Amino acid sequence: MAYKTRTGSLDSYDKGLIELNDDLRKYAFSNIFEVAGNAQPFERVAVVQNLEYVAEVVRSEGESPWYAAPHDEFAIVMDGEVTFHFVKLEDDQVPGHEGGAIRLGAKPNGPNMGRVKARRGHQVLLPQGAAYQLVSAKPSVAILQTVDGPETVKKWDEICVLKGEQA
Amino acid sequence: MSVLDATVKKVGTDESTGYSSFQLGSFTFTRDEYFAHVTWPKGSHIIEIDRFLRAMVRDIGWGFFYGWIFFDDIFGTTNHYGTVDVFAGSYDKGCKDAGIDFLETFKAEAVSEAFETIAKDWISEGYDPLNAPLETGTPIGPKGKERTDPLLRAFIAAERMLGLEGDTPTRSEEAGQKINRAFADLEMDEPEVECEEGFEGQLHAINLFDHIARSDVTWNPSISAVTRANICCVTSEEHMLPVIHGNDRNEWFIQLTDEIHWNIADKNSGAPRGRIVMKAGDVCAMPADIRHQGFAPKRSMLMVMENGTPDLEKRYASGELKPYPVDFG
């Protein structure tokens, strides 16, 4: 028997449904393609929050600002293609804040480490000690595994299903 | 909470089926051709054998996981991270009202040894409870030839990220791990990693979908990436989650492909709250006060975000933390 695997994209996705005799805010049901489609390019919108930890969704379109974090982060590309550029930070350039990505004013002046070109289903290490930039020729979607930080955008009321109806 | 210093004991063998019976504390475990029978001083319970074995091997492989693992509405375990409760009817209103609920606490190693001993005796060649039902034989009938291949497969767990030098490798064709039939239509390619001279090995990427697609087990996660205590688990899910999971913390699901239907119930009483259907790209929290069970009509890919902060379960149990993750303000 041949199987058809269903994936989603910015252009085509189906949301599921949530039918509960409960406060739906407790479940924070959303869809990453819908969130990315309604966001500004490179707006890092939280779709998961586990105390200080978050997963952010970003629509990569054009060139992002440069970011850095005081810990490893990870990106999973879910639609399109994203090229991640990396620059090595000097010790005194590594951000010292508690967690999450911060936006740098410009490309850091350290050495280029290289780049990773990733497509749907690829997971990319955004290593501690490096600054990174996302570049996409066409609108693409990535999930960022990180810590709640200065760049994390929270708009749960806008992105979550709050009424018991077809999501 | 007193912890019993008991270990598993074999208490007999049925000559007609060939299966042995076992005792752990006050619980006795017996099987026949179709069912597992669990008895305790105040009652007894029957569970279809496929479901019982599928639940049992996962409970061991997961290290009793986070919180409550219900084999069904009556029987299960609760992880206290060092000790484990084995319970019958403790979270079922009918058993509670009848006064037949029962719970004993053991050292985790004792429960693990007991379940592994039972599983080895009750599982014969040709049946693997970690496989999807379409990919394995049946456990019903009398005892057959003993299995010689590994019965249990624990989590594949990356320390930092799968595939990094010195870390856990991704699944691969070279290791004999084939793409599952249900993902044969997916186009798989590799990320392009280009390191400048002097930075070799410092940049890293994997095809996560390829890793998931090569899993030969279902409902058995692997840890792919770790940010401090933030754990990204990925898993392939087909047919039904053979346990009902009661959370001791909030966790999150991100549906990567296809769909899973989740039945949601109150954690303590089992009273149904409704259902959630997640399709590719959907994100949903599983609050700390529910139990959930998933059903996947076609093998699908699921990402689970867990917070592995030590003692988190105590902060939820005490009420210090709310049983849901997001403050809408």
Tab-separated table of C-alpha atoms in Angstrom:
chain	number	residue	atom	x	y	z
A	1	MET	CA	0.000	0.000	0.000
A	2	ALA	CA	1.324	3.444	-0.913
A	3	TYR	CA	1.123	6.125	1.756
A	4	LYS	CA	0.778	9.868	1.367
A	5	THR	CA	2.583	11.857	4.040
A	6	ARG	CA	0.856	15.138	4.795
A	7	THR	CA	3.018	18.135	5.574
A	8	GLY	CA	2.087	21.794	5.861
A	9	SER	CA	3.388	24.968	4.286
A	10	LEU	CA	2.714	28.696	4.281
A	11	ASP	CA	0.569	28.247	1.198
A	12	SER	CA	-1.254	25.093	2.206
A	13	TYR	CA	-2.103	23.745	5.626
A	14	ASP	CA	-5.074	22.272	7.441
A	15	LYS	CA	-5.656	23.055	11.086
A	16	GLY	CA	-7.035	20.383	13.344
A	17	LEU	CA	-9.704	20.944	15.937
A	18	ILE	CA	-10.066	21.261	19.677
A	19	GLU	CA	-13.334	20.182	21.284
A	20	LEU	CA	-13.006	20.304	25.050
A	21	ASN	CA	-15.170	20.940	28.048
A	22	ASP	CA	-12.374	23.056	29.488
A	23	ASP	CA	-10.783	26.499	29.225
A	24	LEU	CA	-9.064	26.328	25.831
A	25	ARG	CA	-6.431	28.839	26.936
A	26	LYS	CA	-4.862	26.027	28.974
A	27	TYR	CA	-4.022	24.221	25.714
A	28	ALA	CA	-2.773	27.237	23.680
A	29	PHE	CA	-3.628	25.550	20.378
A	30	SER	CA	-2.088	27.237	17.334
A	31	ASN	CA	-0.599	26.416	13.946
A	32	ILE	CA	2.916	27.400	12.973
A	33	PHE	CA	2.099	28.129	9.340
A	34	GLU	CA	-0.786	30.378	10.291
A	35	VAL	CA	1.366	32.119	12.913
A	36	ALA	CA	4.225	32.615	10.452
A	37	GLY	CA	1.877	33.816	7.727
A	38	ASN	CA	0.412	36.498	9.964
A	39	ALA	CA	3.716	37.631	11.478
A	40	GLN	CA	6.224	40.172	10.305
A	41	PRO	CA	9.359	38.697	8.719
A	42	PHE	CA	11.714	37.500	11.462
A	43	GLU	CA	9.247	38.281	14.244
A	44	ARG	CA	10.028	35.496	16.724
A	45	VAL	CA	6.557	34.485	17.923
A	46	ALA	CA	6.328	32.107	20.885
A	47	VAL	CA	4.098	29.079	20.205
A	48	VAL	CA	5.468	26.981	23.089
A	49	GLN	CA	6.243	28.179	26.599
A	50	ASN	CA	7.564	25.799	29.245
A	51	LEU	CA	8.412	28.204	32.129
A	52	GLU	CA	11.615	29.907	30.918
A	53	TYR	CA	11.849	27.839	27.739
A	54	VAL	CA	10.096	28.628	24.473
A	55	ALA	CA	9.757	27.523	20.901
A	56	GLU	CA	9.411	30.445	18.531
A	57	VAL	CA	8.093	30.452	14.983
A	58	VAL	CA	9.688	32.735	12.457
A	59	ARG	CA	8.885	33.575	8.850
A	60	SER	CA	12.218	33.902	7.136
A	61	GLU	CA	11.948	36.315	4.227
A	62	GLY	CA	14.956	38.244	2.977
A	63	GLU	CA	17.810	38.883	5.440
A	64	SER	CA	17.261	38.797	9.189
A	65	PRO	CA	19.078	40.868	11.770
A	66	TRP	CA	22.044	39.176	13.429
A	67	TYR	CA	21.264	37.318	16.645
A	68	ALA	CA	23.235	35.723	19.467
A	69	ALA	CA	22.311	33.861	22.646
A	70	PRO	CA	24.201	32.786	25.787
A	71	HIS	CA	23.304	29.131	25.102
A	72	ASP	CA	22.725	26.747	22.204
A	73	GLU	CA	19.590	27.245	20.166
A	74	PHE	CA	18.207	24.999	17.431
A	75	ALA	CA	16.186	25.655	14.304
A	76	ILE	CA	13.956	23.242	12.405
A	77	VAL	CA	12.969	24.369	8.922
A	78	MET	CA	9.332	23.470	8.216
A	79	ASP	CA	8.805	25.140	4.846
A	80	GLY	CA	11.082	26.571	2.160
A	81	GLU	CA	14.815	27.070	2.458
A	82	VAL	CA	16.824	29.033	4.993
A	83	THR	CA	20.542	29.755	4.865
A	84	PHE	CA	22.088	30.359	8.264
A	85	HIS	CA	25.286	32.434	8.298
A	86	PHE	CA	27.560	32.259	11.332
A	87	VAL	CA	30.193	34.605	12.775
A	88	LYS	CA	32.447	33.662	15.680
A	89	LEU	CA	32.103	35.940	18.676
A	90	GLU	CA	35.020	36.957	20.858
A	91	ASP	CA	34.610	36.060	24.504
A	92	ASP	CA	33.687	39.619	25.435
A	93	GLN	CA	31.075	39.680	22.647
A	94	VAL	CA	29.142	36.653	23.904
A	95	PRO	CA	25.913	37.963	25.400
A	96	GLY	CA	25.758	37.791	29.168
A	97	HIS	CA	22.014	38.114	29.675
A	98	GLU	CA	20.039	35.277	31.219
A	99	GLY	CA	18.667	33.645	28.119
A	100	GLY	CA	17.071	33.861	24.711
A	101	ALA	CA	18.289	35.531	21.569
A	102	ILE	CA	19.243	39.183	21.420
A	103	ARG	CA	19.380	41.245	18.274
A	104	LEU	CA	22.792	42.670	17.393
A	105	GLY	CA	23.096	46.124	15.875
A	106	ALA	CA	25.029	44.879	12.873
A	107	LYS	CA	27.059	41.968	11.641
A	108	PRO	CA	29.731	41.311	14.295
A	109	ASN	CA	33.326	41.899	13.234
A	110	GLY	CA	34.541	38.390	14.062
A	111	PRO	CA	35.614	35.711	11.596
A	112	ASN	CA	33.058	33.982	9.372
A	113	MET	CA	32.472	30.422	10.563
A	114	GLY	CA	30.550	29.299	7.521
A	115	ARG	CA	26.945	28.640	6.595
A	116	VAL	CA	24.243	25.992	6.661
A	117	LYS	CA	21.582	25.737	3.988
A	118	ALA	CA	18.536	23.935	5.364
A	119	ARG	CA	15.207	22.823	3.950
A	120	ARG	CA	12.067	21.150	5.261
A	121	GLY	CA	12.820	18.681	8.047
A	122	HIS	CA	16.367	19.832	8.677
A	123	GLN	CA	17.462	20.702	12.217
A	124	VAL	CA	20.303	23.204	12.611
A	125	LEU	CA	22.527	23.924	15.609
A	126	LEU	CA	22.791	27.635	16.434
A	127	PRO	CA	25.783	27.277	18.723
A	128	GLN	CA	26.579	29.276	21.818
A	129	GLY	CA	29.460	31.604	21.041
A	130	ALA	CA	28.341	32.338	17.492
A	131	ALA	CA	26.164	35.054	16.007
A	132	TYR	CA	23.798	34.012	13.244
A	133	GLN	CA	21.682	35.457	10.483
A	134	LEU	CA	18.821	33.829	8.550
A	135	VAL	CA	18.495	34.454	4.813
A	136	SER	CA	15.699	33.248	2.528
A	137	ALA	CA	15.017	34.153	-1.060
A	138	LYS	CA	11.372	33.076	-0.665
A	139	PRO	CA	9.161	33.101	2.450
A	140	SER	CA	10.100	30.123	4.614
A	141	VAL	CA	9.177	28.884	8.086
A	142	ALA	CA	11.362	27.712	10.957
A	143	ILE	CA	10.792	26.667	14.565
A	144	LEU	CA	13.427	27.955	17.004
A	145	GLN	CA	14.107	26.015	20.209
A	146	THR	CA	15.405	28.562	22.696
A	147	VAL	CA	14.875	30.412	25.980
A	148	ASP	CA	12.348	33.189	26.605
A	149	GLY	CA	14.328	36.327	25.809
A	150	PRO	CA	14.282	39.911	24.592
A	151	GLU	CA	13.328	38.939	21.042
A	152	THR	CA	10.495	36.584	22.039
A	153	VAL	CA	7.139	37.977	20.921
A	154	LYS	CA	4.051	36.837	22.816
A	155	LYS	CA	0.621	37.325	21.326
A	156	TRP	CA	-1.222	34.290	22.588
A	157	ASP	CA	-4.661	35.920	22.254
A	158	GLU	CA	-4.044	36.399	18.538
A	159	ILE	CA	-2.549	33.025	17.659
A	160	CYS	CA	-4.489	30.565	19.836
A	161	VAL	CA	-7.889	28.972	19.337
A	162	LEU	CA	-9.989	30.334	22.197
A	163	LYS	CA	-13.454	29.082	21.316
A	164	GLY	CA	-14.699	25.538	21.012
A	165	GLU	CA	-15.073	25.436	17.278
A	166	GLN	CA	-13.241	24.131	14.246
A	167	ALA	CA	-9.675	25.331	14.785
B	1	MET	CA	4.934	7.087	51.646
B	2	SER	CA	6.670	3.849	52.626
B	3	VAL	CA	8.812	2.150	50.027
B	4	LEU	CA	8.604	-1.629	49.943
B	5	ASP	CA	11.862	-3.517	49.759
B	6	ALA	CA	10.333	-6.151	47.486
B	7	THR	CA	11.598	-7.729	44.302
B	8	VAL	CA	9.881	-9.841	41.672
B	9	LYS	CA	9.276	-13.527	42.414
B	10	LYS	CA	8.185	-16.290	40.072
B	11	VAL	CA	5.223	-18.022	41.685
B	12	GLY	CA	4.361	-20.764	39.223
B	13	THR	CA	4.022	-21.865	35.612
B	14	ASP	CA	0.836	-22.829	33.797
B	15	GLU	CA	1.501	-26.191	32.176
B	16	SER	CA	-1.067	-25.714	29.412
B	17	THR	CA	0.092	-22.285	28.176
B	18	GLY	CA	3.700	-22.384	29.314
B	19	TYR	CA	3.548	-18.905	30.829
B	20	SER	CA	4.815	-18.184	34.351
B	21	SER	CA	3.139	-16.027	36.993
B	22	PHE	CA	4.980	-13.417	39.019
B	23	GLN	CA	4.567	-11.489	42.250
B	24	LEU	CA	5.792	-8.015	43.137
B	25	GLY	CA	4.813	-6.923	46.623
B	26	SER	CA	1.093	-7.621	46.941
B	27	PHE	CA	0.498	-7.648	43.173
B	28	THR	CA	0.361	-10.905	41.221
B	29	PHE	CA	0.662	-11.014	37.423
B	30	THR	CA	-0.678	-13.966	35.422
B	31	ARG	CA	-1.389	-14.376	31.731
B	32	ASP	CA	-3.421	-16.750	29.620
B	33	GLU	CA	-3.775	-16.945	25.861
B	34	TYR	CA	-5.652	-13.645	25.519
B	35	PHE	CA	-5.297	-11.632	28.710
B	36	ALA	CA	-3.068	-10.420	31.506
B	37	HIS	CA	-4.595	-10.755	34.973
B	38	VAL	CA	-3.467	-8.471	37.790
B	39	THR	CA	-4.585	-9.297	41.316
B	40	TRP	CA	-4.052	-7.518	44.608
B	41	PRO	CA	-5.434	-8.139	48.122
B	42	LYS	CA	-8.699	-6.305	47.502
B	43	GLY	CA	-9.391	-6.991	43.859
B	44	SER	CA	-8.368	-8.121	40.406
B	45	HIS	CA	-8.276	-6.748	36.871
B	46	ILE	CA	-8.034	-8.101	33.336
B	47	ILE	CA	-6.229	-6.397	30.424
B	48	GLU	CA	-6.018	-7.530	26.811
B	49	ILE	CA	-2.515	-9.007	26.445
B	50	ASP	CA	-1.339	-6.941	23.435
B	51	ARG	CA	-2.252	-3.730	25.191
B	52	PHE	CA	-0.661	-4.873	28.455
B	53	LEU	CA	2.644	-5.807	26.819
B	54	ARG	CA	2.773	-2.691	24.643
B	55	ALA	CA	2.308	-0.572	27.745
B	56	MET	CA	4.736	-2.533	29.886
B	57	VAL	CA	7.739	-2.447	27.525
B	58	ARG	CA	7.297	1.273	26.970
B	59	ASP	CA	6.998	1.962	30.681
B	60	ILE	CA	10.359	0.242	31.223
B	61	GLY	CA	12.010	1.769	28.163
B	62	TRP	CA	10.865	5.259	29.126
B	63	GLY	CA	12.208	4.854	32.660
B	64	PHE	CA	8.567	5.302	33.814
B	65	PHE	CA	8.483	8.635	31.962
B	66	TYR	CA	7.026	11.817	33.492
B	67	GLY	CA	4.201	11.175	35.949
B	68	TRP	CA	1.406	8.647	35.477
B	69	ILE	CA	1.436	5.781	32.980
B	70	PHE	CA	-2.010	4.220	32.838
B	71	PHE	CA	-1.982	0.819	31.137
B	72	ASP	CA	-5.749	1.358	31.028
B	73	ASP	CA	-8.196	3.210	33.276
B	74	ILE	CA	-7.388	0.965	36.253
B	75	PHE	CA	-3.785	-0.233	36.344
B	76	GLY	CA	-0.551	1.708	36.020
B	77	THR	CA	2.524	3.343	37.519
B	78	THR	CA	3.531	6.747	38.832
B	79	ASN	CA	7.123	7.900	38.596
B	80	HIS	CA	8.636	9.590	41.641
B	81	TYR	CA	12.112	9.537	40.091
B	82	GLY	CA	13.792	6.895	42.249
B	83	THR	CA	10.665	5.198	43.463
B	84	VAL	CA	7.600	4.100	41.525
B	85	ASP	CA	3.986	3.588	42.602
B	86	VAL	CA	2.218	0.569	41.172
B	87	PHE	CA	-1.503	1.214	41.448
B	88	ALA	CA	-4.838	-0.414	40.698
B	89	GLY	CA	-7.985	1.687	40.738
B	90	SER	CA	-6.350	4.572	42.599
B	91	TYR	CA	-7.494	7.053	39.944
B	92	ASP	CA	-10.799	5.419	39.042
B	93	LYS	CA	-13.966	6.628	40.735
B	94	GLY	CA	-15.661	3.233	40.635
B	95	CYS	CA	-12.766	1.452	42.335
B	96	LYS	CA	-12.380	4.277	44.844
B	97	ASP	CA	-16.079	4.222	45.722
B	98	ALA	CA	-15.990	0.428	46.074
B	99	GLY	CA	-12.930	0.651	48.304
B	100	ILE	CA	-10.915	-1.782	46.215
B	101	ASP	CA	-8.255	0.673	45.031
B	102	PHE	CA	-4.706	-0.300	45.928
B	103	LEU	CA	-1.241	1.224	45.637
B	104	GLU	CA	2.243	0.138	46.641
B	105	THR	CA	5.514	1.996	46.240
B	106	PHE	CA	8.716	0.256	45.201
B	107	LYS	CA	12.247	1.189	44.288
B	108	ALA	CA	12.304	2.012	40.587
B	109	GLU	CA	14.848	-0.732	39.888
B	110	ALA	CA	12.546	-3.336	41.467
B	111	VAL	CA	9.625	-2.385	39.222
B	112	SER	CA	11.875	-2.238	36.189
B	113	GLU	CA	13.281	-5.691	36.949
B	114	ALA	CA	9.788	-7.076	37.543
B	115	PHE	CA	8.336	-5.721	34.320
B	116	GLU	CA	11.339	-6.859	32.305
B	117	THR	CA	11.130	-10.350	33.823
B	118	ILE	CA	7.427	-10.590	33.027
B	119	ALA	CA	7.901	-9.230	29.510
B	120	LYS	CA	10.673	-11.731	28.734
B	121	ASP	CA	8.514	-14.632	29.862
B	122	TRP	CA	5.333	-13.469	28.161
B	123	ILE	CA	6.741	-12.311	24.785
B	124	SER	CA	7.611	-14.928	22.177
B	125	GLU	CA	9.459	-14.801	18.881
B	126	GLY	CA	7.577	-13.069	16.084
B	127	TYR	CA	5.950	-10.424	18.255
B	128	ASP	CA	7.496	-7.046	19.095
B	129	PRO	CA	5.248	-4.743	21.144
B	130	LEU	CA	7.350	-1.712	20.155
B	131	ASN	CA	6.430	-2.184	16.492
B	132	ALA	CA	3.231	-0.946	14.901
B	133	PRO	CA	0.561	-3.667	14.768
B	134	LEU	CA	0.900	-3.917	10.980
B	135	GLU	CA	4.614	-4.630	11.352
B	136	THR	CA	4.626	-7.455	13.862
B	137	GLY	CA	2.911	-10.676	14.838
B	138	THR	CA	0.452	-11.378	17.604
B	139	PRO	CA	1.051	-12.115	21.298
B	140	ILE	CA	-2.066	-14.248	21.673
B	141	GLY	CA	-1.879	-17.977	22.171
B	142	PRO	CA	0.396	-20.254	24.186
B	143	LYS	CA	4.052	-19.542	24.816
B	144	GLY	CA	6.257	-19.869	21.743
B	145	LYS	CA	9.967	-19.799	21.056
B	146	GLU	CA	11.891	-17.355	23.247
B	147	ARG	CA	13.044	-14.146	21.605
B	148	THR	CA	16.787	-13.684	21.333
B	149	ASP	CA	16.916	-10.169	19.901
B	150	PRO	CA	16.737	-7.082	22.171
B	151	LEU	CA	13.316	-6.917	23.747
B	152	LEU	CA	13.620	-3.387	25.015
B	153	ARG	CA	14.844	-0.275	23.299
B	154	ALA	CA	15.292	2.717	25.547
B	155	PHE	CA	15.294	6.331	24.429
B	156	ILE	CA	17.882	7.361	21.882
B	157	ALA	CA	19.115	10.432	23.701
B	158	ALA	CA	21.400	13.176	22.459
B	159	GLU	CA	23.439	15.042	25.054
B	160	ARG	CA	23.534	18.210	22.952
B	161	MET	CA	22.367	17.335	19.448
B	162	LEU	CA	22.040	14.149	17.447
B	163	GLY	CA	24.879	13.522	15.037
B	164	LEU	CA	27.458	15.806	16.635
B	165	GLU	CA	30.891	14.260	16.998
B	166	GLY	CA	30.965	12.389	20.300
B	167	ASP	CA	27.188	12.550	20.647
B	168	THR	CA	24.501	9.998	19.721
B	169	PRO	CA	24.372	9.290	15.965
B	170	THR	CA	21.272	9.715	13.862
B	171	ARG	CA	19.618	6.647	12.397
B	172	SER	CA	21.060	5.707	9.005
B	173	GLU	CA	20.941	3.342	6.045
B	174	GLU	CA	24.485	2.234	6.921
B	175	ALA	CA	23.281	1.063	10.326
B	176	GLY	CA	20.573	-1.002	8.635
B	177	GLN	CA	17.775	1.379	9.620
B	178	LYS	CA	15.461	1.649	6.641
B	179	ILE	CA	12.992	4.407	5.871
B	180	ASN	CA	9.614	3.226	7.129
B	181	ARG	CA	7.047	2.294	4.487
B	182	ALA	CA	4.748	5.098	5.646
B	183	PHE	CA	7.352	7.778	4.843
B	184	ALA	CA	8.634	6.289	1.589
B	185	ASP	CA	6.997	9.136	-0.361
B	186	LEU	CA	8.961	11.880	1.430
B	187	GLU	CA	11.865	13.366	-0.477
B	188	MET	CA	14.874	13.321	1.821
B	189	ASP	CA	17.986	15.409	1.290
B	190	GLU	CA	20.801	16.510	3.524
B	191	PRO	CA	21.412	20.038	4.818
B	192	GLU	CA	24.439	21.718	3.267
B	193	VAL	CA	27.043	22.546	5.910
B	194	GLU	CA	30.001	24.648	4.761
B	195	CYS	CA	32.578	25.483	7.434
B	196	GLU	CA	35.323	28.015	6.953
B	197	GLU	CA	38.853	26.831	7.630
B	198	GLY	CA	39.463	26.539	11.347
B	199	PHE	CA	35.787	26.026	12.206
B	200	GLU	CA	35.372	22.464	10.984
B	201	GLY	CA	32.979	20.533	13.217
B	202	GLN	CA	31.584	23.652	14.885
B	203	LEU	CA	28.591	23.977	12.571
B	204	HIS	CA	26.112	21.155	12.439
B	205	ALA	CA	22.776	20.175	10.950
B	206	ILE	CA	20.858	16.952	10.355
B	207	ASN	CA	17.823	15.782	8.440
B	208	LEU	CA	15.539	15.304	11.443
B	209	PHE	CA	12.688	13.938	9.322
B	210	ASP	CA	15.031	11.271	7.945
B	211	HIS	CA	16.003	10.285	11.507
B	212	ILE	CA	12.348	9.966	12.530
B	213	ALA	CA	11.386	8.130	9.352
B	214	ARG	CA	13.981	5.429	10.078
B	215	SER	CA	12.577	4.546	13.493
B	216	ASP	CA	11.458	0.927	13.711
B	217	VAL	CA	9.408	1.629	16.832
B	218	THR	CA	6.322	3.695	17.495
B	219	TRP	CA	5.401	5.901	20.458
B	220	ASN	CA	9.000	5.708	21.641
B	221	PRO	CA	10.739	9.099	21.482
B	222	SER	CA	14.349	10.042	20.880
B	223	ILE	CA	15.922	13.235	22.170
B	224	SER	CA	17.291	15.243	19.263
B	225	ALA	CA	18.458	18.539	20.815
B	226	VAL	CA	18.849	20.038	24.273
B	227	THR	CA	18.860	23.703	25.340
B	228	ARG	CA	19.709	23.654	29.052
B	229	ALA	CA	16.759	21.633	30.482
B	230	ASN	CA	14.604	22.198	27.400
B	231	ILE	CA	14.399	18.846	25.647
B	232	CYS	CA	13.277	18.327	22.063
B	233	CYS	CA	11.948	14.785	21.609
B	234	VAL	CA	10.858	13.359	18.277
B	235	THR	CA	8.924	10.218	17.596
B	236	SER	CA	6.952	8.357	14.964
B	237	GLU	CA	3.407	7.463	15.937
B	238	GLU	CA	1.193	4.828	14.362
B	239	HIS	CA	-1.996	3.167	15.563
B	240	MET	CA	-2.624	4.063	19.233
B	241	LEU	CA	-0.501	5.187	22.153
B	242	PRO	CA	-0.616	1.981	24.196
B	243	VAL	CA	-0.796	3.901	27.469
B	244	ILE	CA	-2.740	6.836	28.802
B	245	HIS	CA	-0.234	9.422	29.964
B	246	GLY	CA	-1.037	11.546	32.997
B	247	ASN	CA	1.230	14.552	33.114
B	248	ASP	CA	3.142	15.652	36.200
B	249	ARG	CA	4.172	18.808	34.321
B	250	ASN	CA	3.121	20.733	31.246
B	251	GLU	CA	4.400	19.376	27.957
B	252	TRP	CA	3.912	20.519	24.370
B	253	PHE	CA	3.222	18.728	21.118
B	254	ILE	CA	4.158	20.024	17.673
B	255	GLN	CA	2.698	17.911	14.874
B	256	LEU	CA	5.363	17.688	12.172
B	257	THR	CA	3.483	15.540	9.652
B	258	ASP	CA	0.064	13.904	9.248
B	259	GLU	CA	-2.350	13.841	12.185
B	260	ILE	CA	-2.987	12.469	15.654
B	261	HIS	CA	-6.305	12.404	17.524
B	262	TRP	CA	-5.950	12.913	21.273
B	263	ASN	CA	-8.530	11.913	23.861
B	264	ILE	CA	-8.294	14.189	26.895
B	265	ALA	CA	-9.536	13.327	30.382
B	266	ASP	CA	-9.218	14.618	33.923
B	267	LYS	CA	-5.999	13.239	35.394
B	268	ASN	CA	-7.377	12.282	38.791
B	269	SER	CA	-10.860	11.001	37.945
B	270	GLY	CA	-10.518	9.954	34.314
B	271	ALA	CA	-13.653	11.941	33.452
B	272	PRO	CA	-13.562	12.794	29.718
B	273	ARG	CA	-12.924	16.431	28.775
B	274	GLY	CA	-13.054	15.985	25.008
B	275	ARG	CA	-10.635	15.623	22.130
B	276	ILE	CA	-8.008	17.408	20.101
B	277	VAL	CA	-7.114	16.621	16.503
B	278	MET	CA	-3.655	17.837	15.553
B	279	LYS	CA	-2.612	18.189	11.925
B	280	ALA	CA	0.755	19.079	10.406
B	281	GLY	CA	1.951	22.369	11.879
B	282	ASP	CA	-0.444	22.370	14.841
B	283	VAL	CA	0.918	23.132	18.305
B	284	CYS	CA	-0.853	22.245	21.538
B	285	ALA	CA	-0.010	22.140	25.230
B	286	MET	CA	-0.846	19.113	27.338
B	287	PRO	CA	-1.566	20.643	30.758
B	288	ALA	CA	-0.354	19.076	33.996
B	289	ASP	CA	-3.852	18.169	35.202
B	290	ILE	CA	-4.949	15.897	32.365
B	291	ARG	CA	-4.395	12.417	31.012
B	292	HIS	CA	-4.171	11.918	27.268
B	293	GLN	CA	-4.077	9.109	24.736
B	294	GLY	CA	-3.239	9.474	21.059
B	295	PHE	CA	-4.500	7.720	17.934
B	296	ALA	CA	-2.608	8.000	14.632
B	297	PRO	CA	-4.459	6.595	11.588
B	298	LYS	CA	-1.252	6.833	9.525
B	299	ARG	CA	2.301	6.819	10.876
B	300	SER	CA	3.086	10.446	11.671
B	301	MET	CA	5.937	12.541	13.032
B	302	LEU	CA	5.495	14.268	16.377
B	303	MET	CA	7.797	16.618	18.266
B	304	VAL	CA	7.410	16.835	22.038
B	305	MET	CA	8.940	19.679	24.035
B	306	GLU	CA	9.684	18.657	27.613
B	307	ASN	CA	11.043	20.643	30.527
B	308	GLY	CA	13.479	18.347	32.331
B	309	THR	CA	14.215	20.706	35.224
B	310	PRO	CA	14.834	18.534	38.334
B	311	ASP	CA	12.024	18.417	40.928
B	312	LEU	CA	9.608	20.201	38.613
B	313	GLU	CA	6.942	17.594	39.423
B	314	LYS	CA	7.033	18.638	43.084
B	315	ARG	CA	6.470	22.287	42.207
B	316	TYR	CA	3.387	21.355	40.172
B	317	ALA	CA	2.125	18.923	42.823
B	318	SER	CA	2.446	21.543	45.564
B	319	GLY	CA	0.500	24.109	43.559
B	320	GLU	CA	3.479	26.440	43.296
B	321	LEU	CA	3.159	26.186	39.512
B	322	LYS	CA	-0.127	26.362	37.646
B	323	PRO	CA	-1.166	23.198	35.775
B	324	TYR	CA	-1.202	25.055	32.471
B	325	PRO	CA	1.680	26.781	30.706
B	326	VAL	CA	0.591	30.126	29.265
B	327	ASP	CA	-0.508	33.260	31.075
B	328	PHE	CA	-2.789	35.158	28.692
B	329	GLY	CA	-2.605	38.230	30.938
